[in-house]
Amino acid sequence: MSDVITIDDIRRARQRIAGMVRETPLVHSSTLSDITDGDVYLKYEHLQITGSFKLRGATNAIRALSADARAKGVIGVSTGNHGRGLAHAAKQLETRCIICMSELVPANKVEAIRGEGA
């Protein structure tokens, strides 16, 4: 197994997550473009279903599992965005999800993850 991510890997991931995540806008930033003397675009992932880009990776990871592996469920360790993304993706794919969190995680983040079904 190679650690190199190819364009074909990216294309397969895009196909796996299609229809399960929002297509968020790419917006040109005049300020950052001026500062860097180049064209800078911002990907508005805060508009994603769970509020961050983490949903993309979590959805891709679960969709890439075999049916047998998915039937066993998924477990993650998170203090927020990844846990919420994993829980949301698992719920959409009817996969059991457990998120392990520190006792120090704020209650609102714990409830957001629980609200996604973990």
Backbone as JSON Lines, residues from 0, in Angstrom:
{"i":0,"aa":"M","n":[0.85,-1.19,0.0],"ca":[0.0,0.0,0.0],"c":[0.89,1.24,0.0]}
{"i":1,"aa":"S","n":[0.57,2.14,-0.88],"ca":[1.36,3.36,-1.03],"c":[0.76,4.51,-0.23]}
{"i":2,"aa":"D","n":[1.62,5.39,0.26],"ca":[1.17,6.58,0.96],"c":[0.91,7.75,0.01]}
{"i":3,"aa":"V","n":[1.16,7.52,-1.27],"ca":[0.99,8.57,-2.26],"c":[-0.48,8.61,-2.7]}
{"i":4,"aa":"I","n":[-1.07,9.79,-2.62],"ca":[-2.44,9.98,-3.08],"c":[-2.38,10.43,-4.53]}
{"i":5,"aa":"T","n":[-3.07,9.69,-5.38],"ca":[-3.06,10.0,-6.81],"c":[-4.32,10.76,-7.2]}
{"i":6,"aa":"I","n":[-4.32,11.3,-8.4],"ca":[-5.5,11.98,-8.91],"c":[-6.66,10.99,-9.02]}
{"i":7,"aa":"D","n":[-6.36,9.73,-9.3],"ca":[-7.42,8.72,-9.36],"c":[-8.02,8.47,-7.98]}
{"i":8,"aa":"D","n":[-7.19,8.51,-6.93],"ca":[-7.71,8.39,-5.57],"c":[-8.68,9.53,-5.27]}
{"i":9,"aa":"I","n":[-8.32,10.71,-5.69],"ca":[-9.17,11.89,-5.45],"c":[-10.48,11.77,-6.22]}
{"i":10,"aa":"R","n":[-10.4,11.31,-7.44],"ca":[-11.61,11.12,-8.24],"c":[-12.54,10.07,-7.61]}
{"i":11,"aa":"R","n":[-11.95,8.98,-7.13],"ca":[-12.77,7.95,-6.48],"c":[-13.43,8.5,-5.21]}
{"i":12,"aa":"A","n":[-12.69,9.27,-4.45],"ca":[-13.24,9.87,-3.23],"c":[-14.39,10.81,-3.58]}
{"i":13,"aa":"R","n":[-14.2,11.59,-4.63],"ca":[-15.27,12.52,-5.05],"c":[-16.53,11.75,-5.43]}
{"i":14,"aa":"Q","n":[-16.37,10.64,-6.11],"ca":[-17.53,9.81,-6.47],"c":[-18.19,9.21,-5.24]}
{"i":15,"aa":"R","n":[-17.38,8.77,-4.27],"ca":[-17.93,8.15,-3.06],"c":[-18.77,9.12,-2.25]}
{"i":16,"aa":"I","n":[-18.37,10.39,-2.18],"ca":[-19.08,11.34,-1.32],"c":[-20.17,12.11,-2.07]}
{"i":17,"aa":"A","n":[-20.25,11.95,-3.39],"ca":[-21.25,12.66,-4.18],"c":[-22.65,12.41,-3.64]}
{"i":18,"aa":"G","n":[-23.39,13.48,-3.46],"ca":[-24.75,13.39,-2.97],"c":[-24.87,13.27,-1.46]}
{"i":19,"aa":"M","n":[-23.75,13.16,-0.78],"ca":[-23.78,13.02,0.68],"c":[-23.24,14.25,1.39]}
{"i":20,"aa":"V","n":[-22.59,15.12,0.67],"ca":[-22.06,16.37,1.24],"c":[-22.5,17.52,0.35]}
{"i":21,"aa":"R","n":[-22.49,18.71,0.91],"ca":[-22.84,19.88,0.11],"c":[-21.68,20.28,-0.79]}
{"i":22,"aa":"E","n":[-22.02,20.78,-1.94],"ca":[-21.01,21.4,-2.8],"c":[-20.91,22.85,-2.36]}
{"i":23,"aa":"T","n":[-19.85,23.17,-1.63],"ca":[-19.7,24.51,-1.07],"c":[-18.96,25.41,-2.04]}
{"i":24,"aa":"P","n":[-19.23,26.72,-1.98],"ca":[-18.62,27.63,-2.94],"c":[-17.14,27.89,-2.69]}
{"i":25,"aa":"L","n":[-16.47,28.25,-3.77],"ca":[-15.09,28.69,-3.76],"c":[-15.15,30.18,-4.07]}
{"i":26,"aa":"V","n":[-14.66,31.02,-3.16],"ca":[-14.83,32.46,-3.29],"c":[-13.47,33.16,-3.33]}
{"i":27,"aa":"H","n":[-13.3,34.01,-4.3],"ca":[-12.05,34.76,-4.44],"c":[-11.92,35.76,-3.31]}
{"i":28,"aa":"S","n":[-10.73,35.83,-2.72],"ca":[-10.44,36.8,-1.66],"c":[-9.53,37.88,-2.21]}
{"i":29,"aa":"S","n":[-10.09,39.06,-2.4],"ca":[-9.29,40.19,-2.89],"c":[-8.19,40.56,-1.91]}
{"i":30,"aa":"T","n":[-8.52,40.58,-0.63],"ca":[-7.55,40.96,0.4],"c":[-6.37,40.01,0.42]}
{"i":31,"aa":"L","n":[-6.62,38.71,0.5],"ca":[-5.53,37.75,0.55],"c":[-4.77,37.69,-0.77]}
{"i":32,"aa":"S","n":[-5.47,37.89,-1.86],"ca":[-4.81,37.92,-3.17],"c":[-3.85,39.11,-3.25]}
{"i":33,"aa":"D","n":[-4.27,40.26,-2.73],"ca":[-3.4,41.44,-2.72],"c":[-2.19,41.22,-1.83]}
{"i":34,"aa":"I","n":[-2.41,40.63,-0.66],"ca":[-1.32,40.4,0.29],"c":[-0.28,39.44,-0.29]}
{"i":35,"aa":"T","n":[-0.74,38.41,-0.99],"ca":[0.17,37.37,-1.49],"c":[0.62,37.61,-2.93]}
{"i":36,"aa":"D","n":[0.07,38.64,-3.54],"ca":[0.37,38.93,-4.95],"c":[0.07,37.73,-5.83]}
{"i":37,"aa":"G","n":[-1.05,37.11,-5.53],"ca":[-1.51,35.95,-6.31],"c":[-3.01,35.83,-6.17]}
{"i":38,"aa":"D","n":[-3.58,34.85,-6.82],"ca":[-5.02,34.62,-6.69],"c":[-5.28,33.62,-5.57]}
{"i":39,"aa":"V","n":[-5.99,34.06,-4.54],"ca":[-6.33,33.22,-3.4],"c":[-7.84,33.04,-3.35]}
{"i":40,"aa":"Y","n":[-8.24,31.79,-3.25],"ca":[-9.66,31.46,-3.15],"c":[-9.91,30.77,-1.81]}
{"i":41,"aa":"L","n":[-11.06,31.02,-1.23],"ca":[-11.46,30.41,0.03],"c":[-12.59,29.42,-0.22]}
{"i":42,"aa":"K","n":[-12.45,28.23,0.32],"ca":[-13.48,27.21,0.2],"c":[-14.38,27.34,1.42]}
{"i":43,"aa":"Y","n":[-15.63,27.65,1.21],"ca":[-16.57,27.95,2.3],"c":[-17.14,26.68,2.94]}
{"i":44,"aa":"E","n":[-16.28,25.91,3.57],"ca":[-16.7,24.66,4.19],"c":[-17.48,24.88,5.48]}
{"i":45,"aa":"H","n":[-17.5,26.11,5.99],"ca":[-18.35,26.39,7.15],"c":[-19.83,26.26,6.77]}
{"i":46,"aa":"L","n":[-20.12,26.21,5.47],"ca":[-21.48,26.01,4.99],"c":[-21.83,24.53,4.81]}
{"i":47,"aa":"Q","n":[-20.88,23.65,5.12],"ca":[-21.09,22.22,5.02],"c":[-22.18,21.8,6.01]}
{"i":48,"aa":"I","n":[-22.82,20.68,5.79],"ca":[-23.92,20.2,6.61],"c":[-23.57,20.22,8.1]}
{"i":49,"aa":"T","n":[-22.37,19.79,8.45],"ca":[-21.96,19.73,9.86],"c":[-21.08,20.91,10.26]}
{"i":50,"aa":"G","n":[-20.88,21.86,9.36],"ca":[-20.14,23.07,9.7],"c":[-18.64,23.02,9.45]}
{"i":51,"aa":"S","n":[-18.13,21.92,8.9],"ca":[-16.69,21.86,8.61],"c":[-16.4,20.85,7.51]}
{"i":52,"aa":"F","n":[-15.18,20.92,6.99],"ca":[-14.74,20.02,5.93],"c":[-14.58,18.58,6.4]}
{"i":53,"aa":"K","n":[-14.58,18.35,7.69],"ca":[-14.34,17.01,8.23],"c":[-15.36,15.98,7.73]}
{"i":54,"aa":"L","n":[-16.55,16.44,7.37],"ca":[-17.57,15.53,6.86],"c":[-17.11,14.84,5.58]}
{"i":55,"aa":"R","n":[-16.34,15.53,4.76],"ca":[-15.86,14.94,3.5],"c":[-15.0,13.69,3.76]}
{"i":56,"aa":"G","n":[-14.02,13.82,4.62],"ca":[-13.13,12.69,4.91],"c":[-13.84,11.56,5.62]}
{"i":57,"aa":"A","n":[-14.72,11.91,6.55],"ca":[-15.45,10.88,7.29],"c":[-16.37,10.09,6.36]}
{"i":58,"aa":"T","n":[-17.07,10.8,5.47],"ca":[-17.95,10.13,4.52],"c":[-17.15,9.23,3.59]}
{"i":59,"aa":"N","n":[-16.05,9.74,3.09],"ca":[-15.2,8.95,2.21],"c":[-14.69,7.69,2.91]}
{"i":60,"aa":"A","n":[-14.26,7.85,4.14],"ca":[-13.72,6.7,4.88],"c":[-14.77,5.61,5.09]}
{"i":61,"aa":"I","n":[-15.97,6.0,5.47],"ca":[-17.01,5.0,5.72],"c":[-17.46,4.36,4.4]}
{"i":62,"aa":"R","n":[-17.61,5.16,3.37],"ca":[-18.04,4.62,2.07],"c":[-16.99,3.68,1.49]}
{"i":63,"aa":"A","n":[-15.72,3.87,1.85],"ca":[-14.65,3.02,1.34],"c":[-14.59,1.66,2.05]}
{"i":64,"aa":"L","n":[-15.27,1.53,3.17],"ca":[-15.27,0.26,3.91],"c":[-16.06,-0.81,3.16]}
{"i":65,"aa":"S","n":[-15.68,-2.04,3.36],"ca":[-16.47,-3.15,2.82],"c":[-17.79,-3.21,3.58]}
{"i":66,"aa":"A","n":[-18.76,-3.89,3.0],"ca":[-20.06,-4.03,3.67],"c":[-19.91,-4.72,5.02]}
{"i":67,"aa":"D","n":[-19.03,-5.72,5.09],"ca":[-18.8,-6.42,6.36],"c":[-18.21,-5.49,7.41]}
{"i":68,"aa":"A","n":[-17.22,-4.7,7.01],"ca":[-16.6,-3.76,7.95],"c":[-17.6,-2.7,8.39]}
{"i":69,"aa":"R","n":[-18.38,-2.19,7.46],"ca":[-19.37,-1.16,7.79],"c":[-20.41,-1.71,8.76]}
{"i":70,"aa":"A","n":[-20.77,-2.97,8.6],"ca":[-21.77,-3.6,9.48],"c":[-21.29,-3.66,10.93]}
{"i":71,"aa":"K","n":[-19.97,-3.65,11.13],"ca":[-19.41,-3.69,12.48],"c":[-19.44,-2.33,13.15]}
{"i":72,"aa":"G","n":[-19.59,-1.26,12.35],"ca":[-19.65,0.08,12.9],"c":[-18.29,0.76,12.86]}
{"i":73,"aa":"V","n":[-18.29,2.01,13.26],"ca":[-17.06,2.8,13.27],"c":[-16.87,3.43,14.64]}
{"i":74,"aa":"I","n":[-15.61,3.68,14.97],"ca":[-15.24,4.32,16.24],"c":[-14.27,5.45,15.91]}
{"i":75,"aa":"G","n":[-14.49,6.59,16.53],"ca":[-13.59,7.72,16.34],"c":[-13.24,8.36,17.66]}
{"i":76,"aa":"V","n":[-12.17,9.13,17.65],"ca":[-11.75,9.91,18.81],"c":[-11.73,11.36,18.35]}
{"i":77,"aa":"S","n":[-12.48,12.2,19.04],"ca":[-12.61,13.57,18.57],"c":[-13.05,14.49,19.7]}
{"i":78,"aa":"T","n":[-12.73,15.76,19.54],"ca":[-13.24,16.77,20.47],"c":[-14.25,17.68,19.78]}
{"i":79,"aa":"G","n":[-14.65,17.32,18.56],"ca":[-15.63,18.18,17.91],"c":[-15.94,17.85,16.47]}
{"i":80,"aa":"N","n":[-15.33,18.59,15.54],"ca":[-15.73,18.55,14.14],"c":[-15.61,17.17,13.48]}
{"i":81,"aa":"H","n":[-14.51,16.47,13.74],"ca":[-14.38,15.14,13.13],"c":[-15.45,14.2,13.67]}
{"i":82,"aa":"G","n":[-15.67,14.23,14.96],"ca":[-16.69,13.38,15.57],"c":[-18.07,13.66,15.02]}
{"i":83,"aa":"R","n":[-18.37,14.93,14.84],"ca":[-19.68,15.29,14.28],"c":[-19.8,14.82,12.83]}
{"i":84,"aa":"G","n":[-18.74,15.0,12.07],"ca":[-18.75,14.55,10.68],"c":[-18.88,13.04,10.58]}
{"i":85,"aa":"L","n":[-18.13,12.32,11.4],"ca":[-18.18,10.86,11.38],"c":[-19.56,10.37,11.8]}
{"i":86,"aa":"A","n":[-20.11,10.98,12.83],"ca":[-21.44,10.58,13.3],"c":[-22.5,10.83,12.23]}
{"i":87,"aa":"H","n":[-22.42,11.98,11.58],"ca":[-23.39,12.31,10.53],"c":[-23.29,11.33,9.37]}
{"i":88,"aa":"A","n":[-22.06,11.08,8.91],"ca":[-21.86,10.16,7.8],"c":[-22.35,8.75,8.16]}
{"i":89,"aa":"A","n":[-22.04,8.31,9.36],"ca":[-22.45,6.98,9.8],"c":[-23.97,6.87,9.83]}
{"i":90,"aa":"K","n":[-24.62,7.91,10.32],"ca":[-26.09,7.9,10.38],"c":[-26.68,7.8,8.97]}
{"i":91,"aa":"Q","n":[-26.13,8.57,8.04],"ca":[-26.63,8.54,6.67],"c":[-26.42,7.17,6.02]}
{"i":92,"aa":"L","n":[-25.37,6.49,6.43],"ca":[-25.04,5.18,5.85],"c":[-25.52,4.02,6.72]}
{"i":93,"aa":"E","n":[-26.36,4.34,7.71],"ca":[-26.93,3.34,8.62],"c":[-25.85,2.46,9.24]}
{"i":94,"aa":"T","n":[-24.83,3.14,9.74],"ca":[-23.68,2.48,10.37],"c":[-23.59,2.93,11.82]}
{"i":95,"aa":"R","n":[-23.41,2.0,12.71],"ca":[-23.25,2.34,14.13],"c":[-21.98,3.16,14.32]}
{"i":96,"aa":"C","n":[-22.04,4.17,15.19],"ca":[-20.89,5.05,15.4],"c":[-20.7,5.34,16.88]}
{"i":97,"aa":"I","n":[-19.47,5.17,17.33],"ca":[-19.09,5.52,18.7],"c":[-17.99,6.56,18.6]}
{"i":98,"aa":"I","n":[-18.16,7.66,19.32],"ca":[-17.14,8.71,19.38],"c":[-16.63,8.78,20.82]}
{"i":99,"aa":"C","n":[-15.34,8.6,20.99],"ca":[-14.7,8.7,22.3],"c":[-14.24,10.15,22.49]}
{"i":100,"aa":"M","n":[-14.61,10.73,23.63],"ca":[-14.29,12.12,23.89],"c":[-13.77,12.3,25.31]}
{"i":101,"aa":"S","n":[-12.96,13.31,25.48],"ca":[-12.47,13.68,26.8],"c":[-13.61,14.25,27.63]}
{"i":102,"aa":"E","n":[-13.51,14.11,28.92],"ca":[-14.5,14.72,29.82],"c":[-14.43,16.24,29.76]}
{"i":103,"aa":"L","n":[-13.36,16.79,29.21],"ca":[-13.18,18.23,29.14],"c":[-13.87,18.88,27.94]}
{"i":104,"aa":"V","n":[-14.41,18.06,27.04],"ca":[-15.09,18.6,25.86],"c":[-16.36,19.32,26.31]}
{"i":105,"aa":"P","n":[-16.57,20.53,25.82],"ca":[-17.77,21.3,26.21],"c":[-19.06,20.55,25.87]}
{"i":106,"aa":"A","n":[-20.05,20.72,26.71],"ca":[-21.32,20.01,26.57],"c":[-21.98,20.26,25.21]}
{"i":107,"aa":"N","n":[-21.86,21.47,24.68],"ca":[-22.5,21.75,23.39],"c":[-21.92,20.9,22.26]}
{"i":108,"aa":"K","n":[-20.61,20.62,22.31],"ca":[-20.0,19.77,21.3],"c":[-20.42,18.31,21.48]}
{"i":109,"aa":"V","n":[-20.5,17.87,22.71],"ca":[-20.95,16.5,23.0],"c":[-22.38,16.33,22.49]}
{"i":110,"aa":"E","n":[-23.23,17.3,22.77],"ca":[-24.63,17.2,22.35],"c":[-24.77,17.27,20.83]}
{"i":111,"aa":"A","n":[-23.93,18.05,20.18],"ca":[-23.98,18.13,18.71],"c":[-23.65,16.78,18.09]}
{"i":112,"aa":"I","n":[-22.66,16.1,18.67],"ca":[-22.27,14.77,18.18],"c":[-23.36,13.75,18.48]}
{"i":113,"aa":"R","n":[-23.9,13.82,19.66],"ca":[-25.02,12.92,20.0],"c":[-26.2,13.18,19.08]}
{"i":114,"aa":"G","n":[-26.42,14.44,18.78],"ca":[-27.52,14.81,17.9],"c":[-27.4,14.24,16.5]}
{"i":115,"aa":"E","n":[-26.18,13.9,16.12],"ca":[-25.94,13.27,14.82],"c":[-26.08,11.76,14.88]}
{"i":116,"aa":"G","n":[-26.36,11.24,16.08],"ca":[-26.64,9.81,16.19],"c":[-25.54,8.97,16.8]}
{"i":117,"aa":"A","n":[-24.43,9.56,17.22],"ca":[-23.34,8.77,17.82],"c":[-23.69,8.42,19.25]}
